[in-house]
Short mmCIF file of C-alpha atoms in Angstrom, two decimals:
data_model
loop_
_atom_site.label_atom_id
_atom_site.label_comp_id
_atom_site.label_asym_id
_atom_site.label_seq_id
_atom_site.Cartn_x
_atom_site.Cartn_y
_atom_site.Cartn_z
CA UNK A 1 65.78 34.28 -24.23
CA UNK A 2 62.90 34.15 -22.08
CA UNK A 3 60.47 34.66 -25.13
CA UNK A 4 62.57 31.34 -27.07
CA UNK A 5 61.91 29.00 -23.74
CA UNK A 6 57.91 30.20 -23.44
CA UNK A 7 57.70 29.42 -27.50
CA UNK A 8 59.66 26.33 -26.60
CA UNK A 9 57.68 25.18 -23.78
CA UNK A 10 54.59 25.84 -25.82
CA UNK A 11 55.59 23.72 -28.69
CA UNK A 12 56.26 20.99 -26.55
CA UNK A 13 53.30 20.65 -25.35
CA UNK A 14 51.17 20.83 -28.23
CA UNK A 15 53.09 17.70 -28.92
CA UNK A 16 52.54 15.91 -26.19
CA UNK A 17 48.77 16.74 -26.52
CA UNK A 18 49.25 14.99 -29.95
CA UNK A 19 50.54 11.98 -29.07
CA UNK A 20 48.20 11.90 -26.17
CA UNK A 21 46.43 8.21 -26.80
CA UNK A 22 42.61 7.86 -27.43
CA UNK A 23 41.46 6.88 -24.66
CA UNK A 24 37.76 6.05 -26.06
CA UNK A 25 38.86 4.06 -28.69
CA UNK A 26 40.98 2.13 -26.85
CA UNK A 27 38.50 1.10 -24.22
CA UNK A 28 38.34 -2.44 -23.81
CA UNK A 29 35.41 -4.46 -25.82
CA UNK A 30 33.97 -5.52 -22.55
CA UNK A 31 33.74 -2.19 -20.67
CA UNK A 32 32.18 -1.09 -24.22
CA UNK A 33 29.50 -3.05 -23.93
CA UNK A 34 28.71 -2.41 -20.15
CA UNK A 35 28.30 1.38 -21.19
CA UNK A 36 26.15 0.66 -23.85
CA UNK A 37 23.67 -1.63 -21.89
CA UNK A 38 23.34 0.90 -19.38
CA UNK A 39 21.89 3.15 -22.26
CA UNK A 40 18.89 3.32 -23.85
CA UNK A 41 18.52 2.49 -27.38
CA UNK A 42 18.84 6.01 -28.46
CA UNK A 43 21.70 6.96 -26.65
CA UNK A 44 23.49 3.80 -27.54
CA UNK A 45 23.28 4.61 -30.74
CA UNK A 46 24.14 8.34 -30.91
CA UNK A 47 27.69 6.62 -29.51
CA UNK A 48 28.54 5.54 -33.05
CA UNK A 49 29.77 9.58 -33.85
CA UNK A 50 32.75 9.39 -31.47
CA UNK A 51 35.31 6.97 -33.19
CA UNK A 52 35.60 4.97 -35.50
CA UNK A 53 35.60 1.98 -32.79
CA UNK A 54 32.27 2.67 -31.22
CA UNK A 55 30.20 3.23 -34.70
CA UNK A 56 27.92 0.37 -35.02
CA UNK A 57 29.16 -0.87 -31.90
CA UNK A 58 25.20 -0.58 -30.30
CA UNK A 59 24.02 -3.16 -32.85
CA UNK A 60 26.21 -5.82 -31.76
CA UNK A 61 24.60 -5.37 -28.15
CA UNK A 62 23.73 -8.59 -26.59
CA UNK A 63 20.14 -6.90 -25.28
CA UNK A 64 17.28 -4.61 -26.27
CA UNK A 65 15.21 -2.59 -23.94
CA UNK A 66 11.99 -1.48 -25.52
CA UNK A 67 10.21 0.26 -22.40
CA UNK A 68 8.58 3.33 -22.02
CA UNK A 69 12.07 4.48 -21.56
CA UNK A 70 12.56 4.12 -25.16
CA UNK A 71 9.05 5.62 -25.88
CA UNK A 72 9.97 9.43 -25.44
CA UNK A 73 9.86 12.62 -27.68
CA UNK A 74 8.54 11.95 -31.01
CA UNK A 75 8.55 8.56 -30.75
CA UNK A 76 6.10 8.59 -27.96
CA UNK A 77 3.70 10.70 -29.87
CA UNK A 78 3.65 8.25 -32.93
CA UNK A 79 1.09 5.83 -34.00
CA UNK A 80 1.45 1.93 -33.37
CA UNK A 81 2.04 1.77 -36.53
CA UNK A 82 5.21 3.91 -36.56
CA UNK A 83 6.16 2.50 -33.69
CA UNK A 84 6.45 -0.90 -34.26
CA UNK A 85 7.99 0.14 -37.87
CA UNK A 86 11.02 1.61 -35.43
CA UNK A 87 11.24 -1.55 -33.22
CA UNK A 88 11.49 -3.29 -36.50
CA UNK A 89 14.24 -1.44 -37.82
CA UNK A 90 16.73 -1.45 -34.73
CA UNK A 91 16.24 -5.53 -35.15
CA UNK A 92 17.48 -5.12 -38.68
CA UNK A 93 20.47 -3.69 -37.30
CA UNK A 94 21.30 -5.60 -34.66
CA UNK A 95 23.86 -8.74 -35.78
CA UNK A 96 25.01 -11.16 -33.31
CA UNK A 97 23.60 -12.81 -30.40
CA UNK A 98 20.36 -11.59 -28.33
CA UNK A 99 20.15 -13.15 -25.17
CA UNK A 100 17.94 -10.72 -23.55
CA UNK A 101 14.60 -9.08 -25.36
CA UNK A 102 11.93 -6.71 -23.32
CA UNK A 103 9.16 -5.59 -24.90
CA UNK A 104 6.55 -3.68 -22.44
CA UNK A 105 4.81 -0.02 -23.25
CA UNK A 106 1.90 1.52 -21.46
CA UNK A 107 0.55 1.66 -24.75
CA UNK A 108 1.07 -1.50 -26.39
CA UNK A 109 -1.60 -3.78 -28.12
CA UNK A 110 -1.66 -7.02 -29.15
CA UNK A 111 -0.99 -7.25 -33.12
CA UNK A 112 0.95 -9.40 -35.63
CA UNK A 113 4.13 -7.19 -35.98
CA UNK A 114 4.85 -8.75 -32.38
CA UNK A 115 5.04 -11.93 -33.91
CA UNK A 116 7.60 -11.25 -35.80
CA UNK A 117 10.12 -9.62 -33.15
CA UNK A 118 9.45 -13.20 -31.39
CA UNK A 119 10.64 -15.02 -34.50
CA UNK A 120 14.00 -12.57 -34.70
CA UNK A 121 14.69 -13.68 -30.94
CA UNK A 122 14.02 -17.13 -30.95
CA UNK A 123 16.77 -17.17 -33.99
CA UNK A 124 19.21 -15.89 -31.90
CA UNK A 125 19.98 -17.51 -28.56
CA UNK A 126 17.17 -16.02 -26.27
CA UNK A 127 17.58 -16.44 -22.69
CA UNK A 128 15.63 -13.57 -20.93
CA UNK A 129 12.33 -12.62 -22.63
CA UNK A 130 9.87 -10.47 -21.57
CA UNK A 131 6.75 -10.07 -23.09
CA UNK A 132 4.12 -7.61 -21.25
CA UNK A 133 0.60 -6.48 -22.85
CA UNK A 134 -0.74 -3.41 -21.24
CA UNK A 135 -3.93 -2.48 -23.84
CA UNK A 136 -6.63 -4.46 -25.37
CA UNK A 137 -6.92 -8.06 -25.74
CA UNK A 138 -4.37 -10.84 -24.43
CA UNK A 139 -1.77 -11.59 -27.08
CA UNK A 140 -1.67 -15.31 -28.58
CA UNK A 141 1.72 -16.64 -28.32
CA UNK A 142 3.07 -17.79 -31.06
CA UNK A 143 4.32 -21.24 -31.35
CA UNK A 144 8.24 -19.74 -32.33
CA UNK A 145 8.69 -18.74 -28.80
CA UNK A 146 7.94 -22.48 -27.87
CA UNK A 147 11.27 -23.23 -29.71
CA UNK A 148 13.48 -21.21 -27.65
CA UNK A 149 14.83 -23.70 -25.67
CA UNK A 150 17.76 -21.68 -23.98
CA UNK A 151 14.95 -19.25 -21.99
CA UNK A 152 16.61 -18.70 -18.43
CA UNK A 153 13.91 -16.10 -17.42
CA UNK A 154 10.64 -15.37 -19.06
CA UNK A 155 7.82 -12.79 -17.56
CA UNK A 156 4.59 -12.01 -19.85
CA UNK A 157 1.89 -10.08 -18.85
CA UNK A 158 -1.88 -10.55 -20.70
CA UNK A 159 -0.73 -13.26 -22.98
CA UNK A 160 -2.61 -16.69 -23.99
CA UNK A 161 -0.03 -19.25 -23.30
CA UNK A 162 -1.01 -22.28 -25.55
CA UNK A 163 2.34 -24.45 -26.34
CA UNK A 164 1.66 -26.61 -29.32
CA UNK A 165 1.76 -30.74 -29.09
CA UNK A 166 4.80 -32.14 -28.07
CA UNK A 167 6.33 -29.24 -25.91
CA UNK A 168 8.14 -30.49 -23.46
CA UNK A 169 8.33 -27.17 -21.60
CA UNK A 170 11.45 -24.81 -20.73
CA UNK A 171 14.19 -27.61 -19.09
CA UNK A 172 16.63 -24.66 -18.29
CA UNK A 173 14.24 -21.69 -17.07
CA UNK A 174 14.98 -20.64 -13.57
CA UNK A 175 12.55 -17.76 -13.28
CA UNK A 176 9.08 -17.42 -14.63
CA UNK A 177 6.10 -14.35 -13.72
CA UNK A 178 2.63 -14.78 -15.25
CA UNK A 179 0.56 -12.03 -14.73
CA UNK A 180 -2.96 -12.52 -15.97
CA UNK A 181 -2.15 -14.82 -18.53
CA UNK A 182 -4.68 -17.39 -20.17
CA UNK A 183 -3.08 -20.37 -19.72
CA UNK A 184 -4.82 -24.26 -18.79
CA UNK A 185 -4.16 -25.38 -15.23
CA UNK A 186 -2.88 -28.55 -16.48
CA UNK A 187 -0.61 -27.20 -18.91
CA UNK A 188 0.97 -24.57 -16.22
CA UNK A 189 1.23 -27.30 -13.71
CA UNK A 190 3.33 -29.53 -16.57
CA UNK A 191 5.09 -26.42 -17.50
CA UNK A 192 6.24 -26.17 -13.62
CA UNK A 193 7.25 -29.63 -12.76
CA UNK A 194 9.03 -29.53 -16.38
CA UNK A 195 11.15 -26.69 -14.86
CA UNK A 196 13.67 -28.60 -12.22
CA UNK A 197 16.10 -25.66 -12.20
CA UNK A 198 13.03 -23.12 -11.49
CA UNK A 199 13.94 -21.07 -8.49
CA UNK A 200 12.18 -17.97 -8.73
CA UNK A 201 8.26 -18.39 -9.71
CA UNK A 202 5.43 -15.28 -9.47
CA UNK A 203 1.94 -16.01 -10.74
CA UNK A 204 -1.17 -13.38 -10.92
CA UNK A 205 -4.70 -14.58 -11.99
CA UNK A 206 -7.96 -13.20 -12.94
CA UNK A 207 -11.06 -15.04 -11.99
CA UNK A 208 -11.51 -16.34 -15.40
CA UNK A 209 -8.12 -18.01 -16.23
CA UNK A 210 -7.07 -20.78 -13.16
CA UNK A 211 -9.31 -22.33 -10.66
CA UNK A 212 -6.80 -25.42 -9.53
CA UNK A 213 -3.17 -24.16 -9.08
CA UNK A 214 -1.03 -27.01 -9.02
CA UNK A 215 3.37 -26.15 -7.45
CA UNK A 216 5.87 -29.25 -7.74
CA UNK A 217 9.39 -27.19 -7.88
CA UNK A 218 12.04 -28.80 -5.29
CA UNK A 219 14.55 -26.06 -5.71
CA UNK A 220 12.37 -23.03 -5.73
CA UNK A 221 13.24 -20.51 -3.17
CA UNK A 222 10.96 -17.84 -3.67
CA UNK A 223 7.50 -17.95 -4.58
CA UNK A 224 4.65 -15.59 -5.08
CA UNK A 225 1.09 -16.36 -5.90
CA UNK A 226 -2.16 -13.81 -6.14
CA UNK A 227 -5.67 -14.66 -7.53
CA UNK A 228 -8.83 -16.09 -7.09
CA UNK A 229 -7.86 -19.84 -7.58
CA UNK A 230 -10.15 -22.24 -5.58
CA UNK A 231 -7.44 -25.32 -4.92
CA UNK A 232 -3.74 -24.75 -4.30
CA UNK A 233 -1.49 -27.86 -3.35
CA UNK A 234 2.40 -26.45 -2.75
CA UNK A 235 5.13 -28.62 -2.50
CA UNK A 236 8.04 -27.00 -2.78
CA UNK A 237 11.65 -27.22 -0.49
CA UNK A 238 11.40 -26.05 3.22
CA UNK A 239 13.39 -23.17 2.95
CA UNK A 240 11.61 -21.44 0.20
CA UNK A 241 10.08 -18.06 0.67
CA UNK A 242 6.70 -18.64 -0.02
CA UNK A 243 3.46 -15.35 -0.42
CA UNK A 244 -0.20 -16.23 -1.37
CA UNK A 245 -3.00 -14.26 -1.74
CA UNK A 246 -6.30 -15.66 -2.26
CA UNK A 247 -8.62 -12.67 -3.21
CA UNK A 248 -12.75 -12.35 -3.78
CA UNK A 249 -15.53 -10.35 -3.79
CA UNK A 250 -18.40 -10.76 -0.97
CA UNK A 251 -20.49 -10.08 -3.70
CA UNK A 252 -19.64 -13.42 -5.88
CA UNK A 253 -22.18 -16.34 -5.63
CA UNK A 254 -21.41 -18.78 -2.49
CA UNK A 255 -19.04 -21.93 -2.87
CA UNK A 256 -20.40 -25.09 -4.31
CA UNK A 257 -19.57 -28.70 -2.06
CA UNK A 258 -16.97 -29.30 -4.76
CA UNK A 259 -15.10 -26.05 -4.15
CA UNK A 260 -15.73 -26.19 -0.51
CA UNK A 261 -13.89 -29.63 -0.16
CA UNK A 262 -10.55 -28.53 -2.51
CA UNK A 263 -10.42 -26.07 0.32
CA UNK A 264 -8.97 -28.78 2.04
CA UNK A 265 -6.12 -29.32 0.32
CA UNK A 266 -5.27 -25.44 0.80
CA UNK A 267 -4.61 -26.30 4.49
CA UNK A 268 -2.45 -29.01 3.52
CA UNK A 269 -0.75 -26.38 1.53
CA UNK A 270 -0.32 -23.70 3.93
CA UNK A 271 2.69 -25.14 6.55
CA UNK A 272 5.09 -23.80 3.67
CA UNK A 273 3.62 -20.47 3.26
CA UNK A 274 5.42 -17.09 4.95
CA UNK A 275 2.81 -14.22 3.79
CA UNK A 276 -0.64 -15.21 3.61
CA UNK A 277 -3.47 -13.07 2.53
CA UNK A 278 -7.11 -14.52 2.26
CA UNK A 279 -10.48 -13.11 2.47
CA UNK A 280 -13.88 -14.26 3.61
CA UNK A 281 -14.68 -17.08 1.55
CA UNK A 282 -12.25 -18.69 2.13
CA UNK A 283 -12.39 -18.67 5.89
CA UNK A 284 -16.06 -19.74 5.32
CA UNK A 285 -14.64 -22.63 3.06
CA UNK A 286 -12.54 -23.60 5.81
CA UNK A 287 -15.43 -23.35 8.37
CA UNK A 288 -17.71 -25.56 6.31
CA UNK A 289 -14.98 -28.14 6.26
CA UNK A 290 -15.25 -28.20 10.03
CA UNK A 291 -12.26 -26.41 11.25
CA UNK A 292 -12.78 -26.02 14.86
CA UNK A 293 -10.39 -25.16 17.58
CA UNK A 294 -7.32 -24.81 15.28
CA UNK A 295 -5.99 -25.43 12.00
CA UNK A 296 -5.02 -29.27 11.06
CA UNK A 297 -1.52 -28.19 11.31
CA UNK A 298 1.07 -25.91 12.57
CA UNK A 299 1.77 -22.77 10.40
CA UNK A 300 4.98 -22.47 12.38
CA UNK A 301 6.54 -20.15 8.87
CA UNK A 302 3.94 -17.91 8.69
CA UNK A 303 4.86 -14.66 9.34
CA UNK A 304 2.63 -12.28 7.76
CA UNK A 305 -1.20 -12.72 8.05
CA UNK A 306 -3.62 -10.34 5.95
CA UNK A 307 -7.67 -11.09 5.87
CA UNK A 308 -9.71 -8.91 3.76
CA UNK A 309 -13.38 -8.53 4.26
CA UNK A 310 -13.72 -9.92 7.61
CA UNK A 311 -17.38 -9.29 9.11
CA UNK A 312 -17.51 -9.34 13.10
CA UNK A 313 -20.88 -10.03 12.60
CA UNK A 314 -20.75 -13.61 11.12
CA UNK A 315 -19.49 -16.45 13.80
CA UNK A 316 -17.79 -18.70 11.38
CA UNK A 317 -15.72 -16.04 9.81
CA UNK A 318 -14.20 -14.86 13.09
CA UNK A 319 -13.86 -18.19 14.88
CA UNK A 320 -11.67 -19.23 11.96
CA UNK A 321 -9.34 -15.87 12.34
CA UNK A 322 -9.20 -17.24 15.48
CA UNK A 323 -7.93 -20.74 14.56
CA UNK A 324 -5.15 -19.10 12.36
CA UNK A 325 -3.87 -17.04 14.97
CA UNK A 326 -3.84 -19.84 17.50
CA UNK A 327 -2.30 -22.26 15.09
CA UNK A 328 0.29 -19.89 13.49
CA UNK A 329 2.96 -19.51 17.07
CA UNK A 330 5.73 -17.39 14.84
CA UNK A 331 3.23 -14.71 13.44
CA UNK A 332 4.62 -11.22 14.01
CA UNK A 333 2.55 -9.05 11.44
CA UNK A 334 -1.59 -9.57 11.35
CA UNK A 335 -3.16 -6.99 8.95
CA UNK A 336 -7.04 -7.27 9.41
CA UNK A 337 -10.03 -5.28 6.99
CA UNK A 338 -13.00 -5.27 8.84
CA UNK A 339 -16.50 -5.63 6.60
CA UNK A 340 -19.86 -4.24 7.91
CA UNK A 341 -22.88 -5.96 6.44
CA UNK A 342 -25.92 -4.25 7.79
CA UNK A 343 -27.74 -8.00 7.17
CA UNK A 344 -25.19 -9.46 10.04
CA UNK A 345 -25.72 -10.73 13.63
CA UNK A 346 -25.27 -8.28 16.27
CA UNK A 347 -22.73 -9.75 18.57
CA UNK A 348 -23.16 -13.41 18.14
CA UNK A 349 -19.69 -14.32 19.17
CA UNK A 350 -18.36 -12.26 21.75
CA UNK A 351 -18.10 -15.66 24.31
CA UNK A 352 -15.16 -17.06 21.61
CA UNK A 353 -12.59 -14.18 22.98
CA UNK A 354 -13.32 -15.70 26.64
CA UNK A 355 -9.80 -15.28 27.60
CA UNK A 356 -9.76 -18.25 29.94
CA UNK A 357 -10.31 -20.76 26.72
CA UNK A 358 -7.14 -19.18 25.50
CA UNK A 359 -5.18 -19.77 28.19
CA UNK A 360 -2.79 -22.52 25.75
CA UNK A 361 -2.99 -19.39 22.75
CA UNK A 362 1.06 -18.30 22.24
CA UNK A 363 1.15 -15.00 20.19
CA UNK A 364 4.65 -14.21 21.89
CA UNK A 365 6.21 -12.96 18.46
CA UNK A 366 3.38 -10.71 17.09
CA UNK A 367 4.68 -7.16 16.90
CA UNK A 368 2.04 -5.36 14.76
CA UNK A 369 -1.62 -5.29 14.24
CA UNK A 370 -3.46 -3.28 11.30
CA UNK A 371 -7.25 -3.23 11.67
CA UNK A 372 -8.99 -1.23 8.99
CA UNK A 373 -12.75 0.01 9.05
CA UNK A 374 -12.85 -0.86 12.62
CA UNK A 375 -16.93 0.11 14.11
CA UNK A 376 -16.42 -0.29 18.04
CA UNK A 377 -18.87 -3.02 18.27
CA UNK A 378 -18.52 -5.34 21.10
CA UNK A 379 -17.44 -8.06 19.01
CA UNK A 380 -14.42 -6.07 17.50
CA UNK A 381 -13.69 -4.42 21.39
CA UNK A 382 -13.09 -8.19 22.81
CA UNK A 383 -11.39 -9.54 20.27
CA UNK A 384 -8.58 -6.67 20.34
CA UNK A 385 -8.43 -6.72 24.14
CA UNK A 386 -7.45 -10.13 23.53
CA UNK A 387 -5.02 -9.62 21.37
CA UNK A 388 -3.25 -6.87 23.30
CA UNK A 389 -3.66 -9.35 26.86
CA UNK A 390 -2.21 -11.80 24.57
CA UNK A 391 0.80 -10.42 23.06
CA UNK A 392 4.02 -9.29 25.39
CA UNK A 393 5.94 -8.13 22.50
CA UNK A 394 4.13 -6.02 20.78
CA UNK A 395 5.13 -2.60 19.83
CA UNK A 396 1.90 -0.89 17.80
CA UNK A 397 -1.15 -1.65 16.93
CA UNK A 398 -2.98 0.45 14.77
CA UNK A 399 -6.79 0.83 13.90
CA UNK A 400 -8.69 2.86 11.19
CA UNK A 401 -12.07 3.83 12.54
CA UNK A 402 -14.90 3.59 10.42
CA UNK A 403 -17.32 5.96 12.17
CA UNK A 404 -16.47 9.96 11.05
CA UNK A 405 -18.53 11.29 14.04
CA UNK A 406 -16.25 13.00 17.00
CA UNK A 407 -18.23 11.91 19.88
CA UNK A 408 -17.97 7.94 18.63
CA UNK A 409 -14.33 8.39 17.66
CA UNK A 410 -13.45 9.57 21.31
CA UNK A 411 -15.70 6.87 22.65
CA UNK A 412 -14.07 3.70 20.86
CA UNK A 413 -10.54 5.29 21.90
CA UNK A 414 -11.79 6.11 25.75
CA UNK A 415 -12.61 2.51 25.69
CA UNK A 416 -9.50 1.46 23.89
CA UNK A 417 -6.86 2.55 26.78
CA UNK A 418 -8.72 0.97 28.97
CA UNK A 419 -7.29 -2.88 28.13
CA UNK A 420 -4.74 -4.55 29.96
CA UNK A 421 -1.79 -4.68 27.57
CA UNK A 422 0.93 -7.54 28.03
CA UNK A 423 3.45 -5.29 26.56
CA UNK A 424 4.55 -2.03 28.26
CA UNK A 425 5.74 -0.96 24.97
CA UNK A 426 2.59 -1.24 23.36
CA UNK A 427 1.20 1.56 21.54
CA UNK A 428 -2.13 2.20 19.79
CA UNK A 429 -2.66 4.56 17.39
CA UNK A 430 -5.15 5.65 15.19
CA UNK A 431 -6.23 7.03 11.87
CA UNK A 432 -9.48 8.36 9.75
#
């Protein structure tokens, strides 16, 4: 009897392990797709072997990812050729919408067959396209992705951006990242102001592509700019989060009057800005406009102040540091690179850190100081003594010493703990 009830028992289960539903199959259409999208291509599609529900499911995937993700095993090792013949043939299977389209490999090249995946999208709802060029020459736009009126977000990278007559610009985009793309100044400051809904807007130039930058966006909350561009005039809402970084090279040609006096508007510019980077030329821009004292206005949202290229030897560069920090009372992060220019004046300015014409400075918020290269000249020795007499809440401030020698090393550090420090919790620290 016991062997009928264990053959019993057994039998029963196997048929309750056949009636046991499908629980793949039966997944809902919705959490289908949000396990698909979190797969590559690849694996996506390798999902179409287990039912009958999910075959051919991955082509009716609102998105594709082409990344160097996608790029792996043999793929990776084939020719741009083959490549772009297997981008072409997942579009041919895809049916339905495509609202969201990336296209960047380390190894990609401008060439026609990207034309063509820019046609496909544009025919089928695009609203987040991204578009980035990592080899070779920038890639011409073509005029099909000027048609895709529904864009929400669009990021390229090494593109020429040339809309053709009559574009009236992307009405519903709400985020947009250039990075070194050849477009007219006029054309991206139409583009902008076309964009009312634009919240989110990140721009990187070369030298060769934007000299005026022109920013109307009233509801943009976060924006990021980094290039060489001579003229920037901002107006965007007081509560955006706004980063620029105005880069050269000591080594370019000096500014002409014309560039000199766009500097100007800069300044007007700057009362919105949160992270500011600059580097000598333009603090000589602003010294040849006759900055003295302090800025023309209160940087009360700055918060983060980088200078690149500062030489302690030259008086105009280092009075104008000076006028930042005095006109910017909420700073709390100053990140200095010292230059050292063996043409330069040997302490020409070392009465400017007279701490009794600072007696109105407020630098209560500062927290941190970076100085990089730093030489121990007198110059350089005063004008962090002030800053540490000068600041009661500041917690570190760390220097990079230039010189490699031992002896000078323990000599610009001997010298160093020596300063009166405003903030017992002050701590200086130092690195090769």
């Amino acid at each position: 009897m016991m062997e009928t009830g264990g053959t019993g028992s057994t039998q029963k289960k196997m048929k309750m392990g056949c009636s046991t539903p499908d629980i793949i199959s039966n997944l809902p259409c919705n959490v289908l797709e949000k396990i698909l999208v979190c797969l590559t291509i690849q694996d996506a599609a390798r999902t179409s072997v287990l039912s009958r529900k999910w075959r051919y499911r991955w082509t009716t995937l609102p998105q594709l990812v082409f990344n160097d993700q996608f790029c792996r095993g043999s793929v990776v090792r084939a020719t741009t050729d083959r490549l772009m013949m297997t981008l072409y043939k997942v579009l041919l299977h895809h049916q339905g919408p495509l609202l969201k389209f990336t296209l960047s490999l380390a190894e990609l090249k401008s060439c026609p067959e990207i034309d063509q995946f820019i046609y496909f999208v544009s025919k089928n709802g695009i609203r987040v396209f991204k578009l980035h060029i990592w080899k070779g020459v920038p890639y011409k736009l073509p005029s099909t992705l000027f048609s895709c009126l529904q864009l929400e977000r669009l990021s390229l990278h090494s593109c020429v951006f040339k809309p053709p007559p009559g574009f009236k610009g992307f009405t519903r985009l709400v985020s947009l990242e250039l990075s070194y793309v050849l477009i007219a100044c006029d054309v991206l400051s139409s583009l902008i102001s076309s964009c009312l809904l634009l919240e989110r807007l990140k721009l990187r130039s070369s030298s060769t592509s934007l000299n005026y930058l022109g920013i109307f966006a009233p509801n943009l909350k976060y924006l990021s700019i980094e290039g060489l561009f001579r003229s920037i005039c901002i107006r965007v809402h007081d509560d955006a989060s706004v980063s620029v970084a105005l880069k050269g090279s000591r080594n370019r040609l000096g500014f002409n009057e014309g560039e000199i006096s766009n500097s100007v508007m800069l300044l007007r510019s700057l009362p919105v800005v949160e992270f500011l980077v600059l580097d000598y030329s333009f603090l000589q821009c602003m010294a040849a406009n006759g900055v003295r004292e302090r800025l023309p206005t209160t940087l009360n949202n700055l918060f983060s102040l980088q200078l690149h290229n500062i030489s302690f030897g030259e008086p105009d560069e280092v009075s104008t540091v000076l006028y930042f920090i005095r006109s910017s009372p909420n700073l709390q992060l100053l990140d200095i690179r010292a230059f050292h220019s063996a043409t330069a004046a040997i302490d020409p300015v070392v009465e400017l850190y007279d701490l009794e014409g600072w007696s109105d400075v407020s630098v209560n918020k500062l927290y941190f100081v970076w100085m990089g290269e730093v030489s121990g000249t007198k110059v350089e020795m005063e004008f962090i003594r002030l800053l540490l007499a000068k600041s009661p809440i500041l917690k570190t401030m760390h220097m990079k010493l230039k010189s490699k020698e031992v002896a000078e090393r323990l000599r610009i550090v001997e010298e160093f703990t020596g300063f009166r420090r405003a903030s017992a919790q002050a701590v200086i620290t130092f690195s090769k």
